[in-house]
Coordinates of C-alpha atoms in Angstrom, one line a residue:
M26 CA -63.5 17.4 -183.3
P27 CA -67.1 17.0 -182.5
E28 CA -69.0 20.5 -183.2
S29 CA -69.4 22.1 -180.3
A30 CA -72.8 23.3 -178.2
Y31 CA -74.6 26.3 -179.4
T32 CA -77.9 25.4 -180.3
T33 CA -80.7 27.0 -178.4
Q34 CA -81.9 23.8 -177.5
P35 CA -79.8 21.9 -174.1
A36 CA -76.7 20.2 -175.6
T37 CA -73.7 17.9 -174.8
F38 CA -70.9 16.7 -176.3
A39 CA -68.2 13.6 -174.7
P40 CA -65.1 14.1 -175.1
S41 CA -64.1 11.1 -176.5
R42 CA -60.8 11.2 -175.0
P43 CA -59.3 12.2 -171.3
G44 CA -59.6 16.4 -170.9
Q45 CA -60.8 16.5 -174.7
L46 CA -63.2 19.8 -174.6
S47 CA -66.4 19.7 -174.5
T48 CA -69.2 22.5 -174.2
A49 CA -72.9 22.7 -173.7
A50 CA -75.2 25.5 -173.9
L51 CA -79.0 25.8 -171.6
P52 CA -80.7 29.0 -173.0
D53 CA -81.6 30.4 -169.7
G54 CA -84.8 33.1 -170.0
A55 CA -82.7 35.9 -172.3
R56 CA -78.7 34.1 -171.8
T57 CA -77.7 31.3 -171.9
V58 CA -75.2 28.9 -169.4
V59 CA -72.6 27.2 -171.0
T60 CA -70.7 24.5 -169.6
V61 CA -66.9 23.9 -170.7
C62 CA -64.9 21.1 -169.7
G63 CA -61.6 19.4 -170.4
E64 CA -58.8 21.3 -171.7
L65 CA -58.3 24.7 -172.8
D66 CA -55.1 25.4 -174.5
L67 CA -54.2 26.2 -178.1
Q68 CA -55.3 23.3 -180.0
A69 CA -58.7 23.6 -177.8
A70 CA -59.0 27.7 -179.1
D71 CA -60.8 27.6 -182.3
E72 CA -63.5 25.3 -180.8
L73 CA -64.0 26.7 -177.9
R74 CA -63.6 30.7 -179.8
A75 CA -67.1 28.6 -182.4
A76 CA -69.1 27.7 -179.5
L77 CA -68.8 30.6 -177.3
R78 CA -69.7 33.0 -180.3
G79 CA -72.5 31.7 -181.6
A80 CA -73.7 30.9 -177.4
L81 CA -73.1 34.6 -177.6
E82 CA -75.2 34.9 -181.0
S83 CA -78.4 33.5 -179.5
A84 CA -78.3 35.1 -176.3
P85 CA -80.1 38.1 -176.2
E86 CA -78.5 39.5 -172.6
G87 CA -75.6 37.9 -172.8
I88 CA -73.8 34.4 -171.1
D89 CA -72.9 33.1 -168.0
L90 CA -70.1 30.3 -168.0
D91 CA -69.8 27.1 -165.7
L92 CA -65.8 26.0 -165.5
Q93 CA -65.6 24.0 -162.6
G94 CA -64.5 20.9 -165.2
V95 CA -62.3 22.9 -166.6
V96 CA -58.7 21.2 -165.9
F97 CA -56.0 22.8 -167.8
C98 CA -56.1 26.3 -168.7
D99 CA -53.5 28.5 -170.7
C100 CA -53.3 32.6 -172.6
S101 CA -55.0 30.4 -175.2
A102 CA -58.2 30.4 -173.7
L103 CA -57.8 33.3 -172.5
N104 CA -57.7 35.6 -175.2
V105 CA -60.5 33.5 -176.4
L106 CA -62.5 34.9 -173.1
L107 CA -61.2 37.9 -173.8
A108 CA -62.0 38.5 -177.2
L109 CA -65.2 37.2 -176.2
R110 CA -66.2 39.8 -173.9
E111 CA -64.8 42.3 -175.7
Q112 CA -68.1 41.0 -178.4
A113 CA -70.8 40.9 -176.0
L114 CA -70.2 44.6 -174.5
T115 CA -70.0 46.1 -177.7
E116 CA -73.3 44.7 -178.5
G117 CA -74.7 46.0 -175.1
K118 CA -74.4 42.2 -173.3
T119 CA -72.1 40.7 -170.8
V120 CA -70.1 37.4 -170.3
T121 CA -69.9 36.3 -166.6
I122 CA -68.7 33.6 -165.3
Q123 CA -70.8 31.8 -163.4
A124 CA -69.0 28.5 -161.3
A125 CA -65.4 28.3 -162.0
G126 CA -63.0 25.3 -160.6
P127 CA -59.5 26.2 -158.9
V128 CA -57.7 25.7 -162.3
A129 CA -59.5 28.9 -164.4
E130 CA -60.1 30.3 -161.8
R131 CA -56.2 31.1 -160.5
L132 CA -55.3 31.9 -164.5
L133 CA -57.6 35.2 -164.9
T134 CA -56.5 36.1 -161.3
L135 CA -53.2 35.9 -162.0
T136 CA -53.4 37.7 -164.8
G137 CA -55.7 40.2 -163.0
T138 CA -58.8 39.1 -165.8
W139 CA -61.0 38.1 -162.9
P140 CA -63.0 40.8 -161.8
L141 CA -63.8 41.4 -165.5
F142 CA -65.9 38.7 -165.2
T143 CA -67.7 38.5 -161.9
G144 CA -70.2 40.9 -163.3
A145 CA -68.6 44.1 -160.7
A146 CA -68.4 45.8 -163.8
D147 CA -71.4 44.6 -166.3
D148 CA -74.2 47.2 -164.5
E149 CA -71.5 50.0 -166.7
A150 CA -71.8 48.1 -170.2
G151 CA -72.8 49.8 -172.8
G152 CA -72.7 53.4 -170.6
P153 CA -70.3 55.3 -169.9
E154 CA -67.5 53.1 -168.6
L155 CA -67.2 50.9 -172.2
G156 CA -64.7 52.6 -173.8
A157 CA -62.4 52.0 -170.8
E158 CA -63.7 48.4 -170.4
V159 CA -62.1 47.7 -173.7
V160 CA -58.8 49.3 -173.6
Q161 CA -58.8 47.3 -170.0
L162 CA -60.0 44.1 -172.1
R163 CA -57.4 44.7 -175.1
R164 CA -54.3 45.4 -173.0
A165 CA -54.9 42.1 -171.2
M166 CA -54.9 40.6 -174.7
Q167 CA -51.8 41.9 -175.7
T168 CA -49.9 40.2 -172.9
R169 CA -50.0 36.8 -174.3
P170 CA -47.4 37.2 -177.0
T171 CA -45.3 37.8 -173.9
I172 CA -46.1 34.7 -172.2
D173 CA -46.1 32.5 -174.7
L174 CA -42.5 33.3 -176.0
A175 CA -41.6 33.3 -172.2
R176 CA -43.1 29.5 -172.3
G177 CA -40.9 28.0 -175.3
V178 CA -37.7 29.8 -173.7
L179 CA -38.7 27.7 -170.7
M180 CA -39.8 24.7 -173.0
A181 CA -36.0 24.5 -174.6
T182 CA -34.2 25.3 -171.8
F183 CA -35.3 22.9 -169.4
Q184 CA -36.7 20.4 -172.6
L185 CA -40.2 20.7 -170.8
S186 CA -43.2 19.6 -172.3
P187 CA -46.1 23.3 -173.2
Q188 CA -47.9 22.2 -170.3
D189 CA -45.0 21.9 -168.1
A190 CA -43.6 25.0 -168.7
W191 CA -46.7 26.7 -168.4
H192 CA -47.2 25.0 -164.4
V193 CA -43.4 25.8 -163.8
L194 CA -45.0 29.7 -164.9
V195 CA -48.0 29.6 -162.5
M196 CA -46.3 27.7 -159.8
V197 CA -43.0 30.7 -159.9
S198 CA -45.3 33.5 -160.9
Q199 CA -47.1 32.6 -157.3
N200 CA -44.0 31.3 -155.5
T201 CA -42.8 35.0 -156.5
N202 CA -45.8 37.0 -155.5
T203 CA -44.7 38.0 -159.4
K204 CA -47.7 38.8 -162.0
L205 CA -47.4 36.0 -165.0
H206 CA -46.5 38.7 -167.3
V207 CA -44.4 40.4 -165.8
L208 CA -42.1 37.5 -164.5
A209 CA -42.9 35.8 -168.7
Q210 CA -41.4 39.6 -169.4
D211 CA -38.4 38.8 -167.0
L212 CA -37.6 35.9 -169.0
V213 CA -37.9 36.6 -172.1
T214 CA -35.3 39.7 -171.9
A215 CA -33.2 37.4 -169.9
V216 CA -32.9 35.0 -173.1
Q217 CA -30.9 38.9 -174.6
G218 CA -28.7 39.0 -171.9
E219 CA -30.3 40.7 -168.6
P220 CA -29.8 37.7 -165.4
L221 CA -33.3 37.1 -163.6
P222 CA -32.8 38.2 -160.5
D223 CA -31.5 35.8 -158.0
A224 CA -34.9 34.8 -156.2
T225 CA -36.8 33.6 -159.6
Q226 CA -33.9 31.6 -160.8
R227 CA -34.3 29.8 -157.9
Q228 CA -37.8 29.1 -158.1
V229 CA -37.3 28.8 -161.5
S230 CA -35.2 25.5 -161.0
A231 CA -37.2 24.7 -158.0
A232 CA -40.3 24.5 -159.8
V233 CA -38.8 22.3 -162.7
S234 CA -37.2 19.8 -159.9
R235 CA -40.2 19.9 -158.7
L236 CA -42.1 18.9 -161.4
S237 CA -39.3 16.7 -162.6
E238 CA -39.9 14.9 -159.6
S239 CA -43.6 14.7 -160.0
G240 CA -43.5 13.6 -163.2
G241 CA -44.4 16.3 -165.3
S242 CA -47.4 16.5 -167.0
G243 CA -51.3 15.3 -164.9
A244 CA -48.7 14.9 -162.2
A245 CA -48.2 18.6 -161.4
G246 CA -52.4 19.1 -163.0
D247 CA -53.2 20.6 -159.5
E248 CA -50.3 23.2 -159.6
G249 CA -50.9 24.3 -163.1
T250 CA -53.7 26.8 -164.4

């Protein structure tokens, strides 16, 4: 993959394949605006982490993210964002989301992490609330292994791709008004012998059927996060 941009000069990298991660960093006074486009998944996590850490290092006050061009985003990318914000807080900087499309916003909303990037808590960075903020970030990051396990359960049970399994998780979470990590824990527990609630079972079956009817990955892009 091409190197990500995080120099002090405006730079962009066009993706060589549809959906590939691309980033652009533009200094704006003491902050840096970083535009991120493409698919933010496990494959892109290392590149995304390097780009954002480089941008944060060169920005005295922090970075503002533009995620309008993100077409897919899962928990591997979320962990990158959460770790970045934790690092920024310990350095007396802030990370905010300046703009976000429905894909990125939906993930952050479902996982309860959207308020961490809206700037509401930025005035407290470095102050007495710093310890509590870092604890909250670490707690959010701890949910990822369970969510990844639940995605694996769906992949094995229904022969789904990683992205399709993610779409099913998101759809069921929305349709049952259940937090993503709670749903994931229920799915993992079900493998160990505890049955899923009937309503959740019906929603999982319906989501898989809907995904199959729409053609799987790509066709379900508007539903995914």
